[in-house]
Tab-separated table of C-alpha atoms in Angstrom:
chain	number	residue	atom	x	y	z
A	1	MET	CA	10.317	-6.720	9.990
A	2	THR	CA	9.974	-8.808	13.120
A	3	SER	CA	6.636	-10.215	14.270
A	4	SER	CA	6.611	-7.806	17.218
A	5	GLU	CA	7.045	-4.869	14.810
A	6	ALA	CA	4.230	-6.204	12.617
A	7	SER	CA	1.836	-6.345	15.571
A	8	LYS	CA	2.460	-2.739	16.648
A	9	THR	CA	0.080	0.070	15.834
A	10	TRP	CA	1.922	2.817	13.992
A	11	LEU	CA	0.553	6.351	14.153
A	12	SER	CA	1.709	9.520	12.510
A	13	GLN	CA	2.563	12.329	14.929
A	14	ASP	CA	-0.601	14.137	13.783
A	15	ALA	CA	-2.813	11.108	14.533
A	16	TYR	CA	-1.166	10.611	17.918
A	17	ASP	CA	-1.612	14.299	18.802
A	18	ARG	CA	-5.289	14.225	17.749
A	19	LEU	CA	-6.011	11.170	19.908
A	20	GLN	CA	-4.078	12.628	22.842
A	21	ALA	CA	-6.127	15.848	22.545
A	22	GLU	CA	-9.348	13.809	22.575
A	23	LEU	CA	-8.153	11.976	25.691
A	24	ASP	CA	-7.232	15.236	27.418
A	25	GLU	CA	-10.634	16.707	26.547
A	26	LEU	CA	-12.484	13.665	27.921
A	27	ILE	CA	-10.506	13.773	31.154
A	28	ALA	CA	-11.137	17.522	31.523
A	29	ALA	CA	-14.888	16.908	31.058
A	30	ARG	CA	-15.109	14.455	33.982
A	31	PRO	CA	-16.134	17.096	36.576
A	32	ALA	CA	-18.925	18.389	34.327
A	33	VAL	CA	-20.301	14.879	33.829
A	34	ALA	CA	-20.150	14.212	37.577
A	35	ALA	CA	-21.974	17.500	38.222
A	36	GLU	CA	-24.668	16.515	35.699
A	37	ILE	CA	-25.175	13.176	37.440
A	38	ASN	CA	-25.399	14.917	40.812
A	39	ALA	CA	-27.924	17.437	39.478
A	40	ARG	CA	-30.072	14.654	38.038
A	41	ARG	CA	-29.837	12.703	41.294
A	42	GLU	CA	-31.355	15.702	43.101
A	43	GLU	CA	-34.465	15.465	40.894
A	44	GLY	CA	-35.940	12.671	42.983
A	45	ASP	CA	-36.715	8.960	42.702
A	46	LEU	CA	-33.838	7.340	40.815
A	47	ARG	CA	-35.977	4.416	39.614
A	48	GLU	CA	-38.011	6.748	37.421
A	49	ASN	CA	-35.382	9.369	36.649
A	50	GLY	CA	-34.492	9.035	32.963
A	51	GLY	CA	-32.111	12.008	33.038
A	52	TYR	CA	-30.071	10.425	35.821
A	53	HIS	CA	-29.804	7.100	34.008
A	54	ALA	CA	-28.879	8.812	30.738
A	55	ALA	CA	-26.143	10.822	32.487
A	56	ARG	CA	-24.758	7.658	34.125
A	57	GLU	CA	-24.779	5.850	30.767
A	58	GLU	CA	-22.918	8.751	29.154
A	59	GLN	CA	-20.382	8.674	31.985
A	60	GLY	CA	-19.835	4.948	31.390
A	61	LYS	CA	-19.231	5.493	27.678
A	62	GLN	CA	-16.849	8.357	28.413
A	63	GLU	CA	-14.856	6.345	30.962
A	64	GLY	CA	-14.662	3.411	28.550
A	65	ARG	CA	-13.286	5.671	25.825
A	66	ILE	CA	-10.756	7.158	28.267
A	67	LEU	CA	-9.491	3.700	29.227
A	68	TYR	CA	-9.327	2.605	25.585
A	69	LEU	CA	-7.412	5.703	24.477
A	70	LYS	CA	-4.945	5.479	27.380
A	71	GLU	CA	-4.099	1.878	26.513
A	72	PHE	CA	-4.091	2.482	22.747
A	73	LEU	CA	-1.723	5.452	23.015
A	74	ARG	CA	0.490	3.624	25.510
A	75	LYS	CA	1.050	0.799	23.004
A	76	ALA	CA	1.209	2.902	19.825
A	77	GLU	CA	4.454	3.656	18.037
A	78	VAL	CA	4.771	7.172	16.648
A	79	GLY	CA	6.587	7.645	13.366
A	80	GLU	CA	6.799	5.661	10.184
A	81	ALA	CA	6.371	1.909	10.189
A	82	PRO	CA	9.528	0.041	9.225
A	83	SER	CA	9.751	-0.808	5.545
A	84	ALA	CA	8.877	-4.358	4.710
A	85	ASP	CA	8.852	-6.736	1.791
A	86	LYS	CA	5.467	-8.131	2.856
A	87	VAL	CA	2.095	-6.568	3.659
A	88	ALA	CA	2.044	-5.455	7.289
A	89	PRO	CA	-0.025	-3.095	9.437
A	90	GLY	CA	0.661	0.489	8.443
A	91	THR	CA	0.847	-0.166	4.712
A	92	VAL	CA	-1.278	1.145	1.869
A	93	VAL	CA	-2.294	-1.880	-0.190
A	94	THR	CA	-3.745	-2.197	-3.684
A	95	ILE	CA	-5.532	-5.462	-4.506
A	96	TYR	CA	-7.727	-6.795	-7.249
A	97	PHE	CA	-10.642	-9.153	-6.824
A	98	ASP	CA	-10.967	-12.619	-8.338
A	99	ASP	CA	-9.098	-12.561	-11.626
A	100	ASP	CA	-10.422	-9.163	-12.728
A	101	THR	CA	-7.418	-6.809	-12.816
A	102	SER	CA	-9.752	-3.850	-13.457
A	103	ASP	CA	-11.636	-4.443	-10.149
A	104	THR	CA	-9.084	-2.901	-7.781
A	105	GLU	CA	-9.220	-1.358	-4.342
A	106	THR	CA	-6.560	0.641	-2.508
A	107	PHE	CA	-6.777	0.906	1.272
A	108	LEU	CA	-4.768	1.337	4.442
A	109	LEU	CA	-4.217	-1.727	6.588
A	110	GLY	CA	-4.152	-0.354	10.102
A	111	SER	CA	-6.034	0.799	13.160
A	112	ARG	CA	-9.455	2.311	12.698
A	113	GLU	CA	-8.266	5.146	14.947
A	114	ILE	CA	-6.164	6.424	12.064
A	115	ALA	CA	-9.185	6.669	9.723
A	116	ALA	CA	-9.804	10.310	10.660
A	117	THR	CA	-6.318	11.259	9.471
A	118	THR	CA	-6.556	9.844	5.949
A	119	ASP	CA	-8.802	9.670	2.913
A	120	TYR	CA	-8.041	5.965	2.520
A	121	THR	CA	-10.540	3.337	3.565
A	122	VAL	CA	-9.005	1.628	6.601
A	123	TYR	CA	-9.178	-2.128	7.182
A	124	SER	CA	-8.084	-3.598	10.471
A	125	PRO	CA	-5.346	-6.259	10.415
A	126	GLU	CA	-7.813	-8.343	12.470
A	127	SER	CA	-10.500	-8.189	9.751
A	128	ALA	CA	-11.001	-11.159	7.449
A	129	LEU	CA	-9.293	-9.348	4.558
A	130	GLY	CA	-6.553	-8.006	6.828
A	131	LYS	CA	-5.695	-11.444	8.203
A	132	ALA	CA	-5.656	-12.918	4.700
A	133	ILE	CA	-3.206	-10.419	3.192
A	134	LEU	CA	-0.833	-10.044	6.162
A	135	GLY	CA	2.532	-11.351	5.042
A	136	ALA	CA	1.565	-11.456	1.354
A	137	GLY	CA	3.752	-9.890	-1.299
A	138	PRO	CA	3.084	-8.381	-4.728
A	139	GLY	CA	1.495	-10.966	-6.996
A	140	ASP	CA	0.375	-13.216	-4.119
A	141	THR	CA	-3.224	-14.422	-4.294
A	142	VAL	CA	-5.147	-15.257	-1.133
A	143	THR	CA	-8.692	-16.325	-0.353
A	144	TYR	CA	-10.689	-15.291	2.675
A	145	THR	CA	-14.209	-15.803	3.935
A	146	ALA	CA	-16.194	-12.583	4.120
A	147	PRO	CA	-18.613	-11.961	7.006
A	148	SER	CA	-21.416	-12.857	4.577
A	149	GLY	CA	-19.900	-16.338	4.267
A	150	ALA	CA	-18.722	-15.889	0.679
A	151	ASP	CA	-15.179	-16.920	-0.237
A	152	ILE	CA	-13.368	-14.036	-1.893
A	153	LYS	CA	-10.104	-14.270	-3.813
A	154	VAL	CA	-7.812	-11.232	-3.950
A	155	THR	CA	-4.390	-10.618	-5.427
A	156	VAL	CA	-1.970	-8.098	-3.961
A	157	VAL	CA	-0.869	-5.670	-6.685
A	158	GLU	CA	1.402	-3.425	-4.621
A	159	PHE	CA	1.868	-1.911	-1.204
A	160	ALA	CA	3.856	0.869	0.408
A	161	PRO	CA	4.327	2.312	3.900
A	162	PHE	CA	1.629	4.778	4.890
A	163	GLY	CA	2.932	8.336	4.937
A	164	GLY	CA	0.354	9.774	7.336
C-alpha cells in the first residue's frame, strides 16, 4: 500500500450513499432555513431578537456541515481499502494493553463518519492511538501518550480490512 493510499478515506457504498443523502437533504433544506431567518427578521429589532439569532446560528452550522460533507465525499474512495501487511486506515484492529493479553479491544481505524455504519468503535488515524499503530504489524508493540497524559503500551494482535 502506498502512502497516498494509506491517507485516503475509504467508505463502503452504503456509507457513501448515507452521507450523500444527508448532504442532499441539507441542501434541499436551505430555502426553508432562509425563510425562517426572513420571518424572524420581520419580528423587529434584531439586537433583541433571539429567534433571529438562533436561526442564523443554525444556518451557519448547516452551511458548515454542507461544506464539510462536500469536501469529505469528494476525497473519499468508495469500495474496499487495498489489503495491506501493516495497520492502515480502513482496517479492523485488535490490540491488547500493557502486557495483559486478556485486556483486548477491537476497533475500526477510520473516519468517524463511518461510525454510523458499523457496530465497531471507530478511532481516527489522527488520534493518539491511531497515529501510534499506523504501520504496525501483528505482534508489534507501540507506546502512545493518551490525552490524559498517561503513556499507554499496546500490542497489535491482528487486523483485517473493514468489510463495511
